PDB file of C-alpha atoms and ligand atoms in Angstrom:
ATOM      1  CA  MET A   1     -82.253 144.407 314.769  1.00  0.00           C
ATOM      2  CA  ARG A   2     -80.248 146.689 312.454  1.00  0.00           C
ATOM      3  CA  LEU A   3     -78.862 144.939 309.394  1.00  0.00           C
ATOM      4  CA  ASP A   4     -75.256 146.094 309.952  1.00  0.00           C
ATOM      5  CA  ARG A   5     -75.351 144.974 313.590  1.00  0.00           C
ATOM      6  CA  LEU A   6     -76.743 141.590 312.710  1.00  0.00           C
ATOM      7  CA  LEU A   7     -74.121 141.001 309.997  1.00  0.00           C
ATOM      8  CA  ALA A   8     -71.234 142.123 312.195  1.00  0.00           C
ATOM      9  CA  SER A   9     -72.399 140.020 315.136  1.00  0.00           C
ATOM     10  CA  SER A  10     -72.719 137.015 312.816  1.00  0.00           C
ATOM     11  CA  GLY A  11     -68.947 137.201 312.407  1.00  0.00           C
ATOM     12  CA  LEU A  12     -68.961 138.579 308.840  1.00  0.00           C
ATOM     13  CA  GLY A  13     -66.670 141.500 309.629  1.00  0.00           C
ATOM     14  CA  THR A  14     -66.490 144.683 311.626  1.00  0.00           C
ATOM     15  CA  ARG A  15     -69.401 147.125 311.506  1.00  0.00           C
ATOM     16  CA  SER A  16     -67.538 149.310 309.036  1.00  0.00           C
ATOM     17  CA  GLN A  17     -66.637 146.337 306.809  1.00  0.00           C
ATOM     18  CA  VAL A  18     -70.223 145.127 306.607  1.00  0.00           C
ATOM     19  CA  ARG A  19     -71.465 148.694 306.011  1.00  0.00           C
ATOM     20  CA  ASP A  20     -69.037 148.930 303.138  1.00  0.00           C
ATOM     21  CA  LYS A  21     -70.351 145.658 301.723  1.00  0.00           C
ATOM     22  CA  ILE A  22     -73.938 146.925 302.054  1.00  0.00           C
ATOM     23  CA  ALA A  23     -73.083 150.252 300.405  1.00  0.00           C
ATOM     24  CA  HIS A  24     -71.553 148.403 297.455  1.00  0.00           C
ATOM     25  CA  GLY A  25     -74.659 146.291 296.827  1.00  0.00           C
ATOM     26  CA  GLY A  26     -73.317 143.063 298.294  1.00  0.00           C
ATOM     27  CA  VAL A  27     -76.327 142.388 300.517  1.00  0.00           C
ATOM     28  CA  SER A  28     -79.926 141.592 299.686  1.00  0.00           C
ATOM     29  CA  VAL A  29     -82.921 141.194 301.957  1.00  0.00           C
ATOM     30  CA  ASN A  30     -85.871 139.145 300.712  1.00  0.00           C
ATOM     31  CA  GLY A  31     -84.521 139.266 297.175  1.00  0.00           C
ATOM     32  CA  THR A  32     -83.900 143.042 297.011  1.00  0.00           C
ATOM     33  CA  VAL A  33     -80.440 144.613 297.160  1.00  0.00           C
ATOM     34  CA  VAL A  34     -80.340 147.035 300.088  1.00  0.00           C
ATOM     35  CA  THR A  35     -77.949 149.908 300.628  1.00  0.00           C
ATOM     36  CA  ASP A  36     -79.314 151.146 303.960  1.00  0.00           C
ATOM     37  CA  ALA A  37     -77.217 149.652 306.767  1.00  0.00           C
ATOM     38  CA  SER A  38     -79.726 150.801 309.386  1.00  0.00           C
ATOM     39  CA  LEU A  39     -82.561 148.742 307.893  1.00  0.00           C
ATOM     40  CA  HIS A  40     -84.331 146.685 310.559  1.00  0.00           C
ATOM     41  CA  VAL A  41     -84.490 142.966 309.863  1.00  0.00           C
ATOM     42  CA  LYS A  42     -86.586 140.221 311.430  1.00  0.00           C
ATOM     43  CA  ASP A  43     -85.919 136.542 312.174  1.00  0.00           C
ATOM     44  CA  THR A  44     -88.049 135.587 309.176  1.00  0.00           C
ATOM     45  CA  ASP A  45     -86.162 137.731 306.618  1.00  0.00           C
ATOM     46  CA  SER A  46     -83.971 136.002 304.059  1.00  0.00           C
ATOM     47  CA  ILE A  47     -80.567 137.684 303.901  1.00  0.00           C
ATOM     48  CA  ILE A  48     -77.958 137.022 301.226  1.00  0.00           C
ATOM     49  CA  TYR A  49     -74.451 138.302 301.971  1.00  0.00           C
ATOM     50  CA  ASP A  50     -71.903 138.056 299.194  1.00  0.00           C
ATOM     51  CA  GLY A  51     -73.968 135.323 297.526  1.00  0.00           C
ATOM     52  CA  HIS A  52     -74.427 133.265 300.703  1.00  0.00           C
ATOM     53  CA  GLU A  53     -77.607 132.948 302.710  1.00  0.00           C
ATOM     54  CA  ILE A  54     -76.963 133.819 306.339  1.00  0.00           C
ATOM     55  CA  SER A  55     -78.969 133.038 309.426  1.00  0.00           C
ATOM     56  CA  CYS A  56     -80.611 136.161 310.766  1.00  0.00           C
ATOM     57  CA  GLN A  57     -81.808 134.754 314.023  1.00  0.00           C
ATOM     58  CA  THR A  58     -82.093 137.604 316.471  1.00  0.00           C
ATOM     59  CA  LYS A  59     -82.838 135.317 319.406  1.00  0.00           C
ATOM     60  CA  LEU A  60     -79.899 133.119 320.218  1.00  0.00           C
ATOM     61  CA  TYR A  61     -79.733 130.034 322.435  1.00  0.00           C
ATOM     62  CA  TYR A  62     -76.530 128.389 323.619  1.00  0.00           C
ATOM     63  CA  LEU A  63     -75.432 125.821 326.144  1.00  0.00           C
ATOM     64  CA  LEU A  64     -72.264 126.250 328.163  1.00  0.00           C
ATOM     65  CA  ASP A  65     -70.898 123.367 330.195  1.00  0.00           C
ATOM     66  CA  LYS A  66     -69.529 125.662 332.882  1.00  0.00           C
ATOM     67  CA  PRO A  67     -66.299 124.475 334.464  1.00  0.00           C
ATOM     68  CA  ASP A  68     -65.732 124.550 338.224  1.00  0.00           C
ATOM     69  CA  GLY A  69     -63.910 127.773 339.142  1.00  0.00           C
ATOM     70  CA  VAL A  70     -65.803 130.073 336.759  1.00  0.00           C
ATOM     71  CA  LEU A  71     -68.152 132.887 337.809  1.00  0.00           C
ATOM     72  CA  THR A  72     -71.664 132.985 336.367  1.00  0.00           C
ATOM     73  CA  ALA A  73     -71.203 136.579 335.212  1.00  0.00           C
ATOM     74  CA  MET A  74     -70.592 138.347 331.919  1.00  0.00           C
ATOM     75  CA  GLU A  75     -67.767 140.406 333.337  1.00  0.00           C
ATOM     76  CA  ASP A  76     -65.321 140.202 336.190  1.00  0.00           C
ATOM     77  CA  LYS A  77     -62.056 142.013 336.725  1.00  0.00           C
ATOM     78  CA  ARG A  78     -60.359 139.269 338.726  1.00  0.00           C
ATOM     79  CA  LEU A  79     -61.942 135.879 338.131  1.00  0.00           C
ATOM     80  CA  PRO A  80     -62.671 133.767 335.045  1.00  0.00           C
ATOM     81  CA  CYS A  81     -66.306 134.201 334.048  1.00  0.00           C
ATOM     82  CA  VAL A  82     -68.725 132.648 331.562  1.00  0.00           C
ATOM     83  CA  ALA A  83     -68.119 135.455 329.039  1.00  0.00           C
ATOM     84  CA  ASP A  84     -64.612 134.020 328.555  1.00  0.00           C
ATOM     85  CA  TYR A  85     -66.261 131.026 326.810  1.00  0.00           C
ATOM     86  CA  ILE A  86     -68.393 133.092 324.415  1.00  0.00           C
ATOM     87  CA  PRO A  87     -66.866 133.896 320.992  1.00  0.00           C
ATOM     88  CA  SER A  88     -66.096 137.602 320.655  1.00  0.00           C
ATOM     89  CA  GLU A  89     -68.358 138.051 317.605  1.00  0.00           C
ATOM     90  CA  LEU A  90     -71.347 137.213 319.834  1.00  0.00           C
ATOM     91  CA  MET A  91     -70.489 139.727 322.527  1.00  0.00           C
ATOM     92  CA  SER A  92     -72.725 142.436 321.047  1.00  0.00           C
ATOM     93  CA  ARG A  93     -75.778 140.139 321.044  1.00  0.00           C
ATOM     94  CA  LYS A  94     -76.799 140.875 324.652  1.00  0.00           C
ATOM     95  CA  LEU A  95     -76.394 137.269 325.742  1.00  0.00           C
ATOM     96  CA  SER A  96     -76.613 136.418 329.399  1.00  0.00           C
ATOM     97  CA  PRO A  97     -76.752 133.280 331.525  1.00  0.00           C
ATOM     98  CA  VAL A  98     -80.101 131.968 332.713  1.00  0.00           C
ATOM     99  CA  GLY A  99     -79.877 131.921 336.496  1.00  0.00           C
ATOM    100  CA  ARG A 100     -76.601 131.130 338.138  1.00  0.00           C
ATOM    101  CA  LEU A 101     -74.436 128.239 339.124  1.00  0.00           C
ATOM    102  CA  ASP A 102     -72.054 128.723 342.041  1.00  0.00           C
ATOM    103  CA  TYR A 103     -68.392 129.418 341.316  1.00  0.00           C
ATOM    104  CA  HIS A 104     -67.615 125.827 342.323  1.00  0.00           C
ATOM    105  CA  THR A 105     -70.520 124.191 340.469  1.00  0.00           C
ATOM    106  CA  SER A 106     -69.933 122.831 336.972  1.00  0.00           C
ATOM    107  CA  GLY A 107     -72.427 121.916 334.291  1.00  0.00           C
ATOM    108  CA  LEU A 108     -75.363 122.969 332.230  1.00  0.00           C
ATOM    109  CA  LEU A 109     -75.940 126.686 331.838  1.00  0.00           C
ATOM    110  CA  ILE A 110     -78.237 128.165 329.203  1.00  0.00           C
ATOM    111  CA  ILE A 111     -76.977 131.396 327.626  1.00  0.00           C
ATOM    112  CA  THR A 112     -79.505 133.420 325.655  1.00  0.00           C
ATOM    113  CA  ASN A 113     -80.747 136.881 324.748  1.00  0.00           C
ATOM    114  CA  ASP A 114     -84.377 135.740 324.971  1.00  0.00           C
ATOM    115  CA  GLY A 115     -85.462 137.612 328.086  1.00  0.00           C
ATOM    116  CA  GLU A 116     -88.920 136.056 328.330  1.00  0.00           C
ATOM    117  CA  LEU A 117     -87.579 132.513 328.140  1.00  0.00           C
ATOM    118  CA  SER A 118     -84.891 133.334 330.691  1.00  0.00           C
ATOM    119  CA  HIS A 119     -87.474 134.787 333.050  1.00  0.00           C
ATOM    120  CA  ARG A 120     -89.773 131.773 332.737  1.00  0.00           C
ATOM    121  CA  LEU A 121     -86.997 129.225 333.182  1.00  0.00           C
ATOM    122  CA  GLN A 122     -86.142 130.855 336.503  1.00  0.00           C
ATOM    123  CA  SER A 123     -89.692 131.411 337.689  1.00  0.00           C
ATOM    124  CA  PRO A 124     -90.918 128.921 340.327  1.00  0.00           C
ATOM    125  CA  ARG A 125     -94.271 129.054 338.512  1.00  0.00           C
ATOM    126  CA  TYR A 126     -93.135 126.666 335.754  1.00  0.00           C
ATOM    127  CA  GLU A 127     -91.373 124.244 338.129  1.00  0.00           C
ATOM    128  CA  VAL A 128     -88.661 123.590 335.540  1.00  0.00           C
ATOM    129  CA  PRO A 129     -86.722 120.488 336.663  1.00  0.00           C
ATOM    130  CA  LYS A 130     -82.998 120.923 337.247  1.00  0.00           C
ATOM    131  CA  ILE A 131     -80.931 117.807 337.947  1.00  0.00           C
ATOM    132  CA  TYR A 132     -77.767 118.021 340.045  1.00  0.00           C
ATOM    133  CA  LEU A 133     -75.178 115.337 340.613  1.00  0.00           C
ATOM    134  CA  ALA A 134     -73.727 115.897 344.074  1.00  0.00           C
ATOM    135  CA  THR A 135     -70.642 114.200 345.447  1.00  0.00           C
ATOM    136  CA  PHE A 136     -70.854 114.402 349.206  1.00  0.00           C
ATOM    137  CA  ARG A 137     -69.224 113.593 352.489  1.00  0.00           C
ATOM    138  CA  GLY A 138     -71.425 111.809 355.010  1.00  0.00           C
ATOM    139  CA  PRO A 139     -73.623 108.727 355.232  1.00  0.00           C
ATOM    140  CA  GLU A 140     -75.914 107.457 352.517  1.00  0.00           C
ATOM    141  CA  TRP A 141     -79.384 108.984 352.580  1.00  0.00           C
ATOM    142  CA  THR A 142     -82.025 107.072 354.522  1.00  0.00           C
ATOM    143  CA  GLU A 143     -85.515 106.327 353.182  1.00  0.00           C
ATOM    144  CA  ASN A 144     -86.903 108.697 355.815  1.00  0.00           C
ATOM    145  CA  GLU A 145     -84.712 111.577 354.710  1.00  0.00           C
ATOM    146  CA  ILE A 146     -85.496 110.951 351.050  1.00  0.00           C
ATOM    147  CA  SER A 147     -89.198 111.128 351.793  1.00  0.00           C
ATOM    148  CA  THR A 148     -88.780 114.355 353.805  1.00  0.00           C
ATOM    149  CA  VAL A 149     -87.042 115.902 350.791  1.00  0.00           C
ATOM    150  CA  ALA A 150     -89.842 114.585 348.557  1.00  0.00           C
ATOM    151  CA  SER A 151     -92.514 116.250 350.707  1.00  0.00           C
ATOM    152  CA  GLY A 152     -90.743 119.593 351.080  1.00  0.00           C
ATOM    153  CA  PHE A 153     -89.541 120.976 354.378  1.00  0.00           C
ATOM    154  CA  THR A 154     -88.526 124.157 356.168  1.00  0.00           C
ATOM    155  CA  ILE A 155     -84.932 125.262 356.489  1.00  0.00           C
ATOM    156  CA  ASN A 156     -83.606 127.834 358.941  1.00  0.00           C
ATOM    157  CA  ASP A 157     -79.915 128.249 358.137  1.00  0.00           C
ATOM    158  CA  ARG A 158     -79.969 132.013 357.697  1.00  0.00           C
ATOM    159  CA  GLY A 159     -81.753 133.113 360.817  1.00  0.00           C
ATOM    160  CA  TYR A 160     -85.223 132.910 359.244  1.00  0.00           C
ATOM    161  CA  SER A 161     -87.486 130.100 357.994  1.00  0.00           C
ATOM    162  CA  GLU A 162     -87.604 129.256 354.307  1.00  0.00           C
ATOM    163  CA  LYS A 163     -89.701 126.622 352.587  1.00  0.00           C
ATOM    164  CA  ILE A 164     -87.857 124.160 350.381  1.00  0.00           C
ATOM    165  CA  ALA A 165     -90.169 122.878 347.660  1.00  0.00           C
ATOM    166  CA  PRO A 166     -90.593 119.119 347.157  1.00  0.00           C
ATOM    167  CA  ALA A 167     -87.538 117.670 345.418  1.00  0.00           C
ATOM    168  CA  THR A 168     -86.444 114.229 344.243  1.00  0.00           C
ATOM    169  CA  LEU A 169     -83.352 112.618 345.701  1.00  0.00           C
ATOM    170  CA  GLU A 170     -81.818 109.372 344.423  1.00  0.00           C
ATOM    171  CA  MET A 171     -78.618 107.694 345.520  1.00  0.00           C
ATOM    172  CA  THR A 172     -76.440 106.626 342.592  1.00  0.00           C
ATOM    173  CA  PHE A 173     -74.511 103.368 342.382  1.00  0.00           C
ATOM    174  CA  PRO A 174     -71.810 102.318 342.038  1.00  0.00           C
ATOM    175  CA  SER A 175     -69.134 104.941 342.619  1.00  0.00           C
ATOM    176  CA  SER A 176     -65.763 103.762 341.378  1.00  0.00           C
ATOM    177  CA  ASP A 177     -63.840 106.282 343.512  1.00  0.00           C
ATOM    178  CA  GLY A 178     -65.563 105.268 346.748  1.00  0.00           C
ATOM    179  CA  MET A 179     -67.320 108.669 347.094  1.00  0.00           C
ATOM    180  CA  ASN A 180     -71.029 108.918 347.859  1.00  0.00           C
ATOM    181  CA  ARG A 181     -73.049 110.482 345.092  1.00  0.00           C
ATOM    182  CA  ALA A 182     -76.694 111.472 344.789  1.00  0.00           C
ATOM    183  CA  LEU A 183     -78.924 112.979 342.134  1.00  0.00           C
ATOM    184  CA  LEU A 184     -81.172 115.787 343.294  1.00  0.00           C
ATOM    185  CA  THR A 185     -83.924 117.206 341.081  1.00  0.00           C
ATOM    186  CA  LEU A 186     -85.107 120.680 342.092  1.00  0.00           C
ATOM    187  CA  ARG A 187     -88.099 122.497 340.655  1.00  0.00           C
ATOM    188  CA  GLU A 188     -87.190 125.915 342.039  1.00  0.00           C
ATOM    189  CA  GLY A 189     -83.905 127.783 342.275  1.00  0.00           C
ATOM    190  CA  LYS A 190     -82.992 129.215 345.670  1.00  0.00           C
ATOM    191  CA  THR A 191     -79.436 130.404 346.216  1.00  0.00           C
ATOM    192  CA  HIS A 192     -77.032 127.545 347.046  1.00  0.00           C
ATOM    193  CA  GLU A 193     -80.102 125.328 347.396  1.00  0.00           C
ATOM    194  CA  VAL A 194     -78.423 121.960 346.802  1.00  0.00           C
ATOM    195  CA  ARG A 195     -75.574 122.653 349.214  1.00  0.00           C
ATOM    196  CA  ARG A 196     -78.023 123.964 351.820  1.00  0.00           C
ATOM    197  CA  ILE A 197     -80.293 120.928 351.544  1.00  0.00           C
ATOM    198  CA  PHE A 198     -77.330 118.601 352.030  1.00  0.00           C
ATOM    199  CA  ALA A 199     -76.035 120.667 354.962  1.00  0.00           C
ATOM    200  CA  HIS A 200     -79.483 120.587 356.574  1.00  0.00           C
ATOM    201  CA  PHE A 201     -79.189 116.788 356.655  1.00  0.00           C
ATOM    202  CA  ASP A 202     -75.575 116.908 357.919  1.00  0.00           C
ATOM    203  CA  ARG A 203     -73.858 116.115 354.631  1.00  0.00           C
ATOM    204  CA  GLU A 204     -71.258 118.220 352.906  1.00  0.00           C
ATOM    205  CA  VAL A 205     -71.290 118.613 349.131  1.00  0.00           C
ATOM    206  CA  THR A 206     -67.712 118.307 347.889  1.00  0.00           C
ATOM    207  CA  ALA A 207     -68.462 118.596 344.153  1.00  0.00           C
ATOM    208  CA  LEU A 208     -71.581 119.675 342.323  1.00  0.00           C
ATOM    209  CA  ARG A 209     -72.529 119.380 338.669  1.00  0.00           C
ATOM    210  CA  ARG A 210     -75.800 120.287 336.943  1.00  0.00           C
ATOM    211  CA  ILE A 211     -76.485 117.574 334.384  1.00  0.00           C
ATOM    212  CA  GLY A 212     -80.084 118.263 333.404  1.00  0.00           C
ATOM    213  CA  LEU A 213     -82.502 121.115 332.857  1.00  0.00           C
ATOM    214  CA  ALA A 214     -86.028 120.966 331.425  1.00  0.00           C
ATOM    215  CA  GLY A 215     -85.321 117.658 329.688  1.00  0.00           C
ATOM    216  CA  ILE A 216     -81.897 118.663 328.283  1.00  0.00           C
ATOM    217  CA  ASN A 217     -79.171 116.363 329.580  1.00  0.00           C
ATOM    218  CA  ILE A 218     -75.390 116.529 329.478  1.00  0.00           C
ATOM    219  CA  SER A 219     -72.682 114.064 330.430  1.00  0.00           C
ATOM    220  CA  ARG A 220     -72.200 113.272 334.111  1.00  0.00           C
ATOM    221  CA  ASP A 221     -68.439 113.438 333.846  1.00  0.00           C
ATOM    222  CA  THR A 222     -66.568 116.692 333.531  1.00  0.00           C
ATOM    223  CA  ASP A 223     -64.674 115.984 330.266  1.00  0.00           C
ATOM    224  CA  SER A 224     -67.001 118.298 328.338  1.00  0.00           C
ATOM    225  CA  CYS A 225     -66.527 121.255 330.719  1.00  0.00           C
ATOM    226  CA  GLY A 226     -65.833 124.457 328.811  1.00  0.00           C
ATOM    227  CA  THR A 227     -67.932 123.421 325.778  1.00  0.00           C
ATOM    228  CA  PHE A 228     -70.024 126.271 324.348  1.00  0.00           C
ATOM    229  CA  ARG A 229     -72.455 125.338 321.580  1.00  0.00           C
ATOM    230  CA  PRO A 230     -75.823 126.334 320.086  1.00  0.00           C
ATOM    231  CA  LEU A 231     -78.832 124.438 321.416  1.00  0.00           C
ATOM    232  CA  THR A 232     -80.237 121.882 319.000  1.00  0.00           C
ATOM    233  CA  GLU A 233     -83.785 122.418 317.765  1.00  0.00           C
ATOM    234  CA  ASN A 234     -84.883 119.560 319.957  1.00  0.00           C
ATOM    235  CA  GLU A 235     -83.228 121.097 323.043  1.00  0.00           C
ATOM    236  CA  LEU A 236     -84.805 124.489 322.390  1.00  0.00           C
ATOM    237  CA  GLY A 237     -88.132 122.669 322.031  1.00  0.00           C
ATOM    238  CA  CYS A 238     -87.617 121.202 325.528  1.00  0.00           C
ATOM    239  CA  LEU A 239     -87.125 124.694 327.015  1.00  0.00           C
ATOM    240  CA  LEU A 240     -90.123 126.159 325.209  1.00  0.00           C
ATOM    241  CA  LYS A 241     -92.335 123.248 326.232  1.00  0.00           C
ATOM    242  CA  ALA A 242     -91.229 123.452 329.881  1.00  0.00           C
ATOM    243  CA  THR A 243     -92.106 127.145 329.981  1.00  0.00           C
ATOM    244  CA  ALA A 244     -95.339 127.014 327.949  1.00  0.00           C
ATOM    245  CA  MET A 245     -93.825 129.150 325.184  1.00  0.00           C
ATOM    246  CA  THR A 246     -93.989 128.764 321.439  1.00  0.00           C
ATOM    247  CA  ALA A 247     -91.156 129.232 318.946  1.00  0.00           C
ATOM    248  CA  GLY A 248     -90.600 132.639 317.318  1.00  0.00           C
TER     249      GLY A 248
HETATM  250  N1  URA B   1     -77.493 124.692 344.272  1.00  0.00           N
HETATM  251  C1  URA B   1     -76.282 124.959 344.776  1.00  0.00           C
HETATM  252  O1  URA B   1     -76.028 124.766 345.950  1.00  0.00           O
HETATM  253  N2  URA B   1     -75.348 125.468 343.944  1.00  0.00           N
HETATM  254  C2  URA B   1     -75.568 125.677 342.628  1.00  0.00           C
HETATM  255  O2  URA B   1     -74.682 126.120 341.916  1.00  0.00           O
HETATM  256  C3  URA B   1     -76.847 125.386 342.131  1.00  0.00           C
HETATM  257  C4  URA B   1     -77.797 124.886 342.971  1.00  0.00           C
END
């Protein structure tokens, strides 16, 4: 990535401000003062800006706890979208959400500019576990139904047959508000898959929250909705491990 772009997108100023700083000898790369704003820098370079070391990570990894009523999109003319939760200085870093949560689903969404990781997290090949907490209308799940879900089954709600991969369903107890809740772990990501599985068994999902992905877990309650933060090293490690990738 170009040095001026990296500095500006790290929140150190506008492109012209950081170019000015570079031109006046205020920036060094690997111990040498540089005056060429178009210099390409790597993740491993050590950059000092105005006497302070700055992170020059080109690959960025964030977690958004998406609120209900937000589109999984980087731009929308009418509706709130995930880009509204991303600080403006990061907008030039080509971040995008990994997969999508429905407009009315809250919870864990990874936001990154690492295309390979994003691709692998969504690929059925790696069977990355995604845990959903579903509040639903209808009876508790029977042992029979739970074992059908565990074996995988065929759904035909769109006029053609589709295979639903084996998934893990657990009822949760107790529910203080009297609503039925269940945890469903999917290892693939078909559109509206949780809602469709519940509908197939005559239950209606009334609220849906993703609380886990590849070993990263977030709170079951919705107090943290709207939080946008960098992944911890440990969390990034979980994603890399789940997708057979290595750091860097
Ligand atoms: N399944 C759904 O039905 N909705 C989501 O947002 C994610 C999985």
